[in-house]
Short mmCIF file of N, CA and C in Angstrom, two decimals:
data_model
loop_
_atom_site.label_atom_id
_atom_site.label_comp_id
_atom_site.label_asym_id
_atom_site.label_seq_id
_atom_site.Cartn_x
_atom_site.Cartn_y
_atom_site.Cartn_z
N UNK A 1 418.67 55.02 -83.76
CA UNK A 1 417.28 55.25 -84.08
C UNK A 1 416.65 56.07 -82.94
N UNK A 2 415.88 57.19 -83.39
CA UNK A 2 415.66 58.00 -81.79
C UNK A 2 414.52 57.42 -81.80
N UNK A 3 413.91 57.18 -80.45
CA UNK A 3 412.87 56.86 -79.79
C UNK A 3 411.72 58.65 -79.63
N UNK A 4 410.74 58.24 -80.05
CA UNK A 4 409.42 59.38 -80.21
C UNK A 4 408.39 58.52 -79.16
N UNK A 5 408.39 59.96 -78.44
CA UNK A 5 407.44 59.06 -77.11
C UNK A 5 406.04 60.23 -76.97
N UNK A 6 405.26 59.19 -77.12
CA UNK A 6 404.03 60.29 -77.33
C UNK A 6 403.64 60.65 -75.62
N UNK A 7 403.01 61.49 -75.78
CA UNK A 7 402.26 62.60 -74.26
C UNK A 7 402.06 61.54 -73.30
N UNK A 8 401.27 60.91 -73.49
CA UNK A 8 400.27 59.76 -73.07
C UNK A 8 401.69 58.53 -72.53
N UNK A 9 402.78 58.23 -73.31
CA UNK A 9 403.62 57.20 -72.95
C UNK A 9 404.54 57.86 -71.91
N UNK A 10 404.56 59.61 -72.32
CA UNK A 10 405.53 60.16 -70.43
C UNK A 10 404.95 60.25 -70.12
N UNK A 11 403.89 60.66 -70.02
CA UNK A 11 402.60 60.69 -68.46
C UNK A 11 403.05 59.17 -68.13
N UNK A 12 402.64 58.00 -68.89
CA UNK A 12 402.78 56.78 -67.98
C UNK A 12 403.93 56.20 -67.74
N UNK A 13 405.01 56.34 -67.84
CA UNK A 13 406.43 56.47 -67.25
C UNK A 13 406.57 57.19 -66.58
N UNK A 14 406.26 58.56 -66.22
CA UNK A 14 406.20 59.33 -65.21
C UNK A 14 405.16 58.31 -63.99
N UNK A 15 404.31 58.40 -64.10
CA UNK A 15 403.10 57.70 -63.03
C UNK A 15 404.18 56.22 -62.64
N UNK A 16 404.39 55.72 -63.36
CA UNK A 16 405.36 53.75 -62.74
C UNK A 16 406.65 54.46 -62.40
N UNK A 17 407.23 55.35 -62.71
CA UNK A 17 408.63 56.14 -61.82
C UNK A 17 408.16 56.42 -59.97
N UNK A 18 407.37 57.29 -59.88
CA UNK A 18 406.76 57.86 -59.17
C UNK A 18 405.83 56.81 -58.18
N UNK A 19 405.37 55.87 -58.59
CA UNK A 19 404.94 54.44 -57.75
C UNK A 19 405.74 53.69 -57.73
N UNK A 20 407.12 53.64 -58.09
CA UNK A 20 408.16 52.92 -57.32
C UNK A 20 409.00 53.41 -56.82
N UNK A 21 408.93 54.99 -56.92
CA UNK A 21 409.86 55.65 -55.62
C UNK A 21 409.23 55.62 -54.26
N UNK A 22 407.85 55.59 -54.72
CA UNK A 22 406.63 55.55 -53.17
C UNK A 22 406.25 54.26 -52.29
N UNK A 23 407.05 53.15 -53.54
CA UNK A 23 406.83 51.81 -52.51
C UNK A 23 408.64 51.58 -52.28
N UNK A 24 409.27 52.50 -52.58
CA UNK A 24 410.87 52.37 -51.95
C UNK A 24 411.64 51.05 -52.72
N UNK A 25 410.85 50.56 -54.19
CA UNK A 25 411.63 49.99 -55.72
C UNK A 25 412.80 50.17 -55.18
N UNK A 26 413.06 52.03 -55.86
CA UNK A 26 414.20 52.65 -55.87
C UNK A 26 415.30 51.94 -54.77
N UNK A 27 415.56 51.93 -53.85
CA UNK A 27 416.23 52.10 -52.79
C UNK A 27 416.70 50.57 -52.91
N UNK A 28 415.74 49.58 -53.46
CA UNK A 28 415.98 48.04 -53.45
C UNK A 28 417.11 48.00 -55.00
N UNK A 29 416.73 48.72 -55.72
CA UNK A 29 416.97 48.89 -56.90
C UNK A 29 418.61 49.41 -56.77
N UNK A 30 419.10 50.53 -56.04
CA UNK A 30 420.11 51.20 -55.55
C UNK A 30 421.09 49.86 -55.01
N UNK A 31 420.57 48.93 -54.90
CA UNK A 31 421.38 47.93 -53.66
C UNK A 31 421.04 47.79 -52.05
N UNK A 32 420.00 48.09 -51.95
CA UNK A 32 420.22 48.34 -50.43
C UNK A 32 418.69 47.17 -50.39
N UNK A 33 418.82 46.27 -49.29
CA UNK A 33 417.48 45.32 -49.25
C UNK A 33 417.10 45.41 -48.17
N UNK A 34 415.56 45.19 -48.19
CA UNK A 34 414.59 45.50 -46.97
C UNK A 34 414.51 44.11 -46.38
N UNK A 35 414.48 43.81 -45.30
CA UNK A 35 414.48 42.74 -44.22
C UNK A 35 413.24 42.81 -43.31
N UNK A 36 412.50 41.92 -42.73
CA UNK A 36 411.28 41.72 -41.84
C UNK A 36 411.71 41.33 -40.68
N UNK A 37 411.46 41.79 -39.79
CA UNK A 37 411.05 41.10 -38.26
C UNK A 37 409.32 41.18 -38.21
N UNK A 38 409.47 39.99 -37.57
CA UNK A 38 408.12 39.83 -37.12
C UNK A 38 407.75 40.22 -35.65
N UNK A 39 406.81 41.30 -35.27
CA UNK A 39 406.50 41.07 -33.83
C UNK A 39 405.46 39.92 -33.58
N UNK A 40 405.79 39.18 -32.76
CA UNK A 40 404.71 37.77 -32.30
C UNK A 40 404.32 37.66 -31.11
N UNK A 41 403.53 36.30 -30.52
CA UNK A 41 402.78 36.47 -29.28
C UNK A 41 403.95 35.55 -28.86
N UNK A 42 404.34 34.26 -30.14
CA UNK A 42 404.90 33.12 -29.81
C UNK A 42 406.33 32.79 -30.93
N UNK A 43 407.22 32.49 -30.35
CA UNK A 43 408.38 32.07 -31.67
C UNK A 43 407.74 31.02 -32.36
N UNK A 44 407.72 31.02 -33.70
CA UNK A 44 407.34 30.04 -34.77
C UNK A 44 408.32 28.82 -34.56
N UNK A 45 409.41 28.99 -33.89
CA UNK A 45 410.43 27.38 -33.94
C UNK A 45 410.25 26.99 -32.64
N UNK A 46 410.36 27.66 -31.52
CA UNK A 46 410.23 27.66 -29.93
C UNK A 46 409.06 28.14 -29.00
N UNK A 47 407.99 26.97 -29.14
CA UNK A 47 406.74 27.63 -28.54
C UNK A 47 406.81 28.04 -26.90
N UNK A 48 407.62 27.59 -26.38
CA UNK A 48 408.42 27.98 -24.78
C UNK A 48 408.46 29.82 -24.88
N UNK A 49 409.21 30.44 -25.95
CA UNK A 49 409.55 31.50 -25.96
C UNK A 49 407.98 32.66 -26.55
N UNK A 50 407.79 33.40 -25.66
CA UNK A 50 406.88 34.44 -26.00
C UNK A 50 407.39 35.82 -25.89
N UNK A 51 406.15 36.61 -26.61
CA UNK A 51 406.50 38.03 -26.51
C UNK A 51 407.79 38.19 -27.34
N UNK A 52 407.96 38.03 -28.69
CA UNK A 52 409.55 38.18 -29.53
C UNK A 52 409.32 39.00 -30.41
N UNK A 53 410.65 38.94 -30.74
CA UNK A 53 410.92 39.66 -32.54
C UNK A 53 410.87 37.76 -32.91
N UNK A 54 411.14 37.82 -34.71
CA UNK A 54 411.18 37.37 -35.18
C UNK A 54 411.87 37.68 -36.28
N UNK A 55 413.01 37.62 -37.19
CA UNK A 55 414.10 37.16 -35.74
C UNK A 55 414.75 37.92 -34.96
N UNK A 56 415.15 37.59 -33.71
CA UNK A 56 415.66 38.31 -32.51
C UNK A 56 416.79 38.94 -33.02
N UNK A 57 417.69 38.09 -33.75
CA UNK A 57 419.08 38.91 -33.97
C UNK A 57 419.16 39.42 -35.34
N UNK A 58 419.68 40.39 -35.64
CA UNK A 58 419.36 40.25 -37.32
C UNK A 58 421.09 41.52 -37.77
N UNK A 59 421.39 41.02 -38.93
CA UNK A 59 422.62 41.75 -39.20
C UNK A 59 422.25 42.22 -40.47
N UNK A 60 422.63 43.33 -40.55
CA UNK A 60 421.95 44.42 -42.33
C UNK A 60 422.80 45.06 -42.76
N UNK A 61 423.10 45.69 -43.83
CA UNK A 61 424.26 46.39 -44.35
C UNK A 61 424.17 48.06 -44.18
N UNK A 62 424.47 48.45 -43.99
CA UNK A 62 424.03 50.35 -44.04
C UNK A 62 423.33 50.82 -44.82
N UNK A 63 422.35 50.86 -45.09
CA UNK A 63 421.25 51.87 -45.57
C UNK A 63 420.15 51.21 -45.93
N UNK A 64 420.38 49.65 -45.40
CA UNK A 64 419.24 48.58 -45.74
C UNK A 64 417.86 49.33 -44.98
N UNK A 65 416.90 48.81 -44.95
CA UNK A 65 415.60 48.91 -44.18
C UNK A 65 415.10 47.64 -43.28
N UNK A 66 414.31 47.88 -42.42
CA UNK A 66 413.92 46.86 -41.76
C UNK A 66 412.21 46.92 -41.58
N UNK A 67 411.70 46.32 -41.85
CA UNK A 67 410.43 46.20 -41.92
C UNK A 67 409.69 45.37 -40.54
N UNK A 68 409.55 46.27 -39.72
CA UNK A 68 408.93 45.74 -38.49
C UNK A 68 407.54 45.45 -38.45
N UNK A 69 407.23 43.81 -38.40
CA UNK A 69 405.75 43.80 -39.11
C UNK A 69 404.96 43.14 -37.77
N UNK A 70 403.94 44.19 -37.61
CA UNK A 70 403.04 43.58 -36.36
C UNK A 70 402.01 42.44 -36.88
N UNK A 71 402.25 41.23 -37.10
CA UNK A 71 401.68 39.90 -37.04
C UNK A 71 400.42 39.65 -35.91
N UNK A 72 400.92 39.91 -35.00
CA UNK A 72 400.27 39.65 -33.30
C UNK A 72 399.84 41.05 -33.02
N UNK A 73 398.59 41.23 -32.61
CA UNK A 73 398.22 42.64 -31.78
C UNK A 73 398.94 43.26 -30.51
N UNK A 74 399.20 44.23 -30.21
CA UNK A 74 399.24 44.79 -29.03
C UNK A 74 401.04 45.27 -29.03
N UNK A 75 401.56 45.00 -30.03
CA UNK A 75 403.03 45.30 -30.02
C UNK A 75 403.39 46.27 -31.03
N UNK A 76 404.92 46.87 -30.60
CA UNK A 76 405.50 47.82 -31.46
C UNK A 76 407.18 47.82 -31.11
N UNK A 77 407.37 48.66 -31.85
CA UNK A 77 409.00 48.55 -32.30
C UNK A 77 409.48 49.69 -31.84
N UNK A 78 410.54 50.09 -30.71
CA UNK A 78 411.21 51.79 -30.62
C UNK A 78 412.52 51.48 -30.07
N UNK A 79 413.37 52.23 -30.60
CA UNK A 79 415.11 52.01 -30.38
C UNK A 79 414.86 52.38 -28.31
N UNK A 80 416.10 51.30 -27.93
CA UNK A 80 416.45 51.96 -26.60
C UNK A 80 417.12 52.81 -26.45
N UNK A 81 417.06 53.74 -25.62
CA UNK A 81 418.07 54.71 -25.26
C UNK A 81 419.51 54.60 -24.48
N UNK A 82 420.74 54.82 -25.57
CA UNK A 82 421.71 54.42 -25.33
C UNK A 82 422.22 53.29 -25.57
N UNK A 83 421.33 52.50 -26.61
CA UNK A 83 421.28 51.13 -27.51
C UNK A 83 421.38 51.14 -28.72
N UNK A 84 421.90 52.65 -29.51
CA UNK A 84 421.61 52.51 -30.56
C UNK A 84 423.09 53.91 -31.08
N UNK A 85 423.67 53.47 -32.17
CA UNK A 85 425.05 54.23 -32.47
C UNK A 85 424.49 55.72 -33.09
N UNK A 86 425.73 56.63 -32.09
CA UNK A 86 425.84 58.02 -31.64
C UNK A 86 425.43 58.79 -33.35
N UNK A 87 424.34 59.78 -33.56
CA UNK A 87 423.86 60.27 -34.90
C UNK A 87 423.25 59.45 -35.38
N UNK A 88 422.32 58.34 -34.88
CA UNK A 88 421.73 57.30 -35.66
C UNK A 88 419.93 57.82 -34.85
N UNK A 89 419.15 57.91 -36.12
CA UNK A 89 417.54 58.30 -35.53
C UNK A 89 416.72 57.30 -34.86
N UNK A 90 416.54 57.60 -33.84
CA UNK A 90 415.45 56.80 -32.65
C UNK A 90 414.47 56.19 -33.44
N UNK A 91 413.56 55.81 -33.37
CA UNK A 91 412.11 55.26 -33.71
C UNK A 91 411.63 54.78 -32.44
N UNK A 92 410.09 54.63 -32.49
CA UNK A 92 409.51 54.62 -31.47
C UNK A 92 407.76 54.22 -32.21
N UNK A 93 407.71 53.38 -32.88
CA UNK A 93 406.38 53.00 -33.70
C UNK A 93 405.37 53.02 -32.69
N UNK A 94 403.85 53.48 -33.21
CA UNK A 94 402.51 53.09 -32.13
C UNK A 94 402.42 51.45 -32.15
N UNK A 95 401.86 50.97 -31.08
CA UNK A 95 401.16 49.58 -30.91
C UNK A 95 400.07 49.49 -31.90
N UNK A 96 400.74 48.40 -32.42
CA UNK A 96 400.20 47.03 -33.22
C UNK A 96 400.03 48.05 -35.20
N UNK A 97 401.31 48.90 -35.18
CA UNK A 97 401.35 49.66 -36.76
C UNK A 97 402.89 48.76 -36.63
N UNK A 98 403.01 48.62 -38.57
CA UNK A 98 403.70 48.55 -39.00
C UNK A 98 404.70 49.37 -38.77
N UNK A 99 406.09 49.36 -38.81
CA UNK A 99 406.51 50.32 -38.96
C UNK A 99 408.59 50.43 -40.17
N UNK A 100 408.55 50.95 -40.97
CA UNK A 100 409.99 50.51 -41.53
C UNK A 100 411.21 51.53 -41.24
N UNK A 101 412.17 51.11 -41.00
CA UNK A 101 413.47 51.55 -40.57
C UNK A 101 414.62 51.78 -41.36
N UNK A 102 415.18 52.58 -41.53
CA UNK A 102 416.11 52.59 -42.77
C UNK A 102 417.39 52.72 -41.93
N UNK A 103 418.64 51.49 -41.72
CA UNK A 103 419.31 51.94 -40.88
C UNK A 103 420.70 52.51 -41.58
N UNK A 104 421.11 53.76 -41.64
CA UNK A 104 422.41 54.02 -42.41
C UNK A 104 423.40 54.29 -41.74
N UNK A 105 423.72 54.55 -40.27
CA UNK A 105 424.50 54.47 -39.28
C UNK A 105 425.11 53.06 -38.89
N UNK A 106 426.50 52.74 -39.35
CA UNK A 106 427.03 50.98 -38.68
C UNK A 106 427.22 51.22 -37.15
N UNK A 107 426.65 50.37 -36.67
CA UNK A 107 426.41 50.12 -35.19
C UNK A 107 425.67 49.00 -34.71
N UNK A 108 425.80 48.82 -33.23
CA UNK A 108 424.90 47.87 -32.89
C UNK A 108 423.24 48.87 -32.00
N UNK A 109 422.04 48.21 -32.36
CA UNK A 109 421.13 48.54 -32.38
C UNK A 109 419.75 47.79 -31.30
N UNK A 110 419.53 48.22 -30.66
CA UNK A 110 418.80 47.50 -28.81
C UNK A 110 417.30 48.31 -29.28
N UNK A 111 416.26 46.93 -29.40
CA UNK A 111 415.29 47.43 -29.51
C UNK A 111 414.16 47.08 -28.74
N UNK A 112 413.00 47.66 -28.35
CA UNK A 112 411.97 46.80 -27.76
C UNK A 112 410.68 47.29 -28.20
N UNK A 113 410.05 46.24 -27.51
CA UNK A 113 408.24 46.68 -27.96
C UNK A 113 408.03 47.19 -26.26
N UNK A 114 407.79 48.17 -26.23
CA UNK A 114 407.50 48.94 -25.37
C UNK A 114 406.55 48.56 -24.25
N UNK A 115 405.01 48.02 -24.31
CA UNK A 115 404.49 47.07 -23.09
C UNK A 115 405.23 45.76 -22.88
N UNK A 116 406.24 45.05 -23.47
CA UNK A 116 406.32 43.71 -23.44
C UNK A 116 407.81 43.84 -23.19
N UNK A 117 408.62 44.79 -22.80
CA UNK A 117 409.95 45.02 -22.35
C UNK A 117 410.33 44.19 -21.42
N UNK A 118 409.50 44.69 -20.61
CA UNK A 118 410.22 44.04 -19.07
C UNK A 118 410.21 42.07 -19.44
N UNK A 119 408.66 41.77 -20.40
CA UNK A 119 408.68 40.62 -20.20
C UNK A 119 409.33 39.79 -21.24
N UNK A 120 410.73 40.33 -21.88
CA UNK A 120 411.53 39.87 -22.49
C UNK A 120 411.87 39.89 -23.97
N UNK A 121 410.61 41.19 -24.55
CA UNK A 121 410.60 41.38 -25.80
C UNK A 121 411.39 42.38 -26.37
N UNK A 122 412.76 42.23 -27.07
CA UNK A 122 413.57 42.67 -27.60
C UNK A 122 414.41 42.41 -28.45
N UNK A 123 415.10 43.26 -28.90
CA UNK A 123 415.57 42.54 -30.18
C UNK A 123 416.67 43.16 -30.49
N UNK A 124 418.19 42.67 -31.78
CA UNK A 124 419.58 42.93 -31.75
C UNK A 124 419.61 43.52 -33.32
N UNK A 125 420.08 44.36 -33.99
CA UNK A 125 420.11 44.69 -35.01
C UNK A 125 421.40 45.17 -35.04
N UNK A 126 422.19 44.60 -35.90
CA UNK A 126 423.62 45.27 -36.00
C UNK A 126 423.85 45.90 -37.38
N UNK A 127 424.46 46.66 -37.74
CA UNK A 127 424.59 47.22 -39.07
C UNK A 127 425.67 47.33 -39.24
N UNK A 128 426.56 46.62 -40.65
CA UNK A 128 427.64 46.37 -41.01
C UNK A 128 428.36 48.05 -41.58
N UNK A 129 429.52 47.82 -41.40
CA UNK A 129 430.19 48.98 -41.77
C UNK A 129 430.94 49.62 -40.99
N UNK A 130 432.02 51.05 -41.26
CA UNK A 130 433.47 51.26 -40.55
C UNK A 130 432.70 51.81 -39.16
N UNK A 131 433.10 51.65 -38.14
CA UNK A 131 432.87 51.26 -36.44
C UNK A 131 431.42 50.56 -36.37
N UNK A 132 431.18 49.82 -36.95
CA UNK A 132 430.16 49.17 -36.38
C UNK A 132 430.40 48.46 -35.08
N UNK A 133 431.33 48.66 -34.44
CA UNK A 133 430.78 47.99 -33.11
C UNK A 133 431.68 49.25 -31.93
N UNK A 134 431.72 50.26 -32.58
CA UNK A 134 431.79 51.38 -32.04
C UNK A 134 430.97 51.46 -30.35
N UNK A 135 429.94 51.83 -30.90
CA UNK A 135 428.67 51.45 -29.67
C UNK A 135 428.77 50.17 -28.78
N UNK A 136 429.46 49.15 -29.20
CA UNK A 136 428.79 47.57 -28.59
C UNK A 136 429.14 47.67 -27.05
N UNK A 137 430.20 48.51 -26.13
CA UNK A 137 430.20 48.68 -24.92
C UNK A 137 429.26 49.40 -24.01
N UNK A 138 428.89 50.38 -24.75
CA UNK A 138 427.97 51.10 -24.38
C UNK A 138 426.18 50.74 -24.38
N UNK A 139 426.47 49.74 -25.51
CA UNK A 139 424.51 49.30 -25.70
C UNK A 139 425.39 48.18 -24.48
N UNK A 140 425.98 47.21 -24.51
CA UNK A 140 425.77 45.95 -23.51
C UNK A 140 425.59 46.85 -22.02
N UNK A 141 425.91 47.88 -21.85
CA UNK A 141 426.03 48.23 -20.55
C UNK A 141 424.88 49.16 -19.78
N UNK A 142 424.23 49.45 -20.92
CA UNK A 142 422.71 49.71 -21.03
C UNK A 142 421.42 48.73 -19.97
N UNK A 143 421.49 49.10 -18.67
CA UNK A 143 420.48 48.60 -17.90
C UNK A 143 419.38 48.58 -17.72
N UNK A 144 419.24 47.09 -18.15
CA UNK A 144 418.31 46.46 -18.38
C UNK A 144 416.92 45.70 -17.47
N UNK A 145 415.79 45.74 -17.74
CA UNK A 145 415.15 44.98 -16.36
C UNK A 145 414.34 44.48 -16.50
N UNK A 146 413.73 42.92 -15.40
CA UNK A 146 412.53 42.18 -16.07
C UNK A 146 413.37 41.00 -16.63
N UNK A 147 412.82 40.81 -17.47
CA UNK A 147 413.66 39.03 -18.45
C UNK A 147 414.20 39.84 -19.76
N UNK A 148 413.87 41.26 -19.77
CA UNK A 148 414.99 41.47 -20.90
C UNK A 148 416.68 41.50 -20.97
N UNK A 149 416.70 41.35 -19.18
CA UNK A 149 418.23 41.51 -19.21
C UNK A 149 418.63 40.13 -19.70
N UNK A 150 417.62 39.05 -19.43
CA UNK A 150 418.29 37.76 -19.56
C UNK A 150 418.19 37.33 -20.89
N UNK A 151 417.46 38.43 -21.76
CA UNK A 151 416.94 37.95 -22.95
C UNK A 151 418.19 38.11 -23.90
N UNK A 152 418.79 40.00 -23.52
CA UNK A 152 419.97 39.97 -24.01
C UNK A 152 421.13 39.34 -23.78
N UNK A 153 420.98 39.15 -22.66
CA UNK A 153 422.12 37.56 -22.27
C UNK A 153 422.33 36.66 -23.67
N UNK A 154 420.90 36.05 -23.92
CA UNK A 154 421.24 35.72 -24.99
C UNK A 154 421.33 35.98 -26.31
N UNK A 155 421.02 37.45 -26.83
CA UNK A 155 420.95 38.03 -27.87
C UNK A 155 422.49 38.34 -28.41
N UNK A 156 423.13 38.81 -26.94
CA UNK A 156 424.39 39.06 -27.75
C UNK A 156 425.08 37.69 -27.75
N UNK A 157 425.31 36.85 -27.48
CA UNK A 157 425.58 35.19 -27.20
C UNK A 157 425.53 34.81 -28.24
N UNK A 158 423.79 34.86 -28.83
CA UNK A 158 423.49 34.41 -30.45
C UNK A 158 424.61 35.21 -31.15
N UNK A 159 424.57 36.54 -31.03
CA UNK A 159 425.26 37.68 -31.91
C UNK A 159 426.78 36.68 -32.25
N UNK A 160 427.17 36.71 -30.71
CA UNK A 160 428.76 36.29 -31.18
C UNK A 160 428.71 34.87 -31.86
N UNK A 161 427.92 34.01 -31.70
CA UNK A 161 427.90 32.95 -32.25
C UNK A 161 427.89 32.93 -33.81
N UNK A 162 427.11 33.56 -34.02
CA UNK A 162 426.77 33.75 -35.59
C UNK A 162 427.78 34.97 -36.36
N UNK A 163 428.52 35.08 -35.84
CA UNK A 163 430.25 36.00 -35.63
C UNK A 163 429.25 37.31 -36.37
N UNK A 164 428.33 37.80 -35.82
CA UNK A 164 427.95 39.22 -35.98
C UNK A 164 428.50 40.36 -35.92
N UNK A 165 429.57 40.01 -34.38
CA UNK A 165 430.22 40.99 -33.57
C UNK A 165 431.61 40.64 -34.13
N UNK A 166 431.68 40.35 -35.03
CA UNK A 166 433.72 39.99 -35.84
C UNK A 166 433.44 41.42 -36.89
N UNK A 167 434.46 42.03 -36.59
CA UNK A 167 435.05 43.20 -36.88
C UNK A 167 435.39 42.55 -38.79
N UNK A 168 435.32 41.04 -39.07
CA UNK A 168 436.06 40.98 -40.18
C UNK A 168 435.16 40.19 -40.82
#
């Protein structure tokens, strides 16, 4: 039976195509899922711990997105240099904007909020896929300073715990 689609019904299939390629549907739709970190003042489980991601460690598949959401004022999200796998795009968000990440490079991924570095705010993003841990000698060896070195102390710690860093 052929389907007869009047003017008025492709204009509005055109318009709901076109507003879900612009809120990135598509891309969820494709297989690929968007994930949140939260930037905070305070961890929601560990009120001891300030200045975080939420969550600190996070593992995504290649071409997923990450949705870096400023919750708390005064923070932002930008890859470190030499923390992040070789052909993979920097980011560097303004303080206290949203900002989303599409990561399609497998690697491991060193991030911080830029005033709150030194005082331990950073975060681990690994992305699954062939050399994903290509990089992992080179981001751990990445010098660090302030309480972020101790922060990644435990970031990659969590990492191996939660077998992030297993090749399998």
């Amino acid at each position: 039976m052929p389907i007869n689609l009047t003017r008025r019904a492709m204009l509005a299939a055109s318009a709901t195509f076109t507003t879900l390629a612009a809120t990135g549907m598509t891309a969820r739709a494709a297989g690929h899922a968007t994930h949140t970190v939260e930037m905070l003042n305070t961890h929601p489980e560990d009120r001891r711990l300030r200045m975080v991601y939420y969550p600190r460690v996070l593992k995504v598949a290649a071409g997923d997105t990450v949705n870096f959401k400023s919750v708390d004022r005064g923070h932002n999200s930008a890859s470190i240099d030499g923390m992040i796998p070789e052909g993979a795009e920097e980011w560097d968000s303004k303080i206290g904007d949203d900002v989303e990440v599409t990561f399609n490079t497998p690697g491991v991924y060193g991030y911080q909020c830029t005033p709150h570095a030194s005082a331990g705010m950073v975060g681990l993003i690994i992305v699954e896929g062939e050399g994903m841990l290509d990089n992992l000698e080179a981001a751990k060896g990445v010098r660090q300073r302030g309480r972020a070195k101790k922060t990644f102390e435990a970031l990659w710690a969590e990492a191996e715990e939660q077998g992030y860093l297993a090749t399998s």
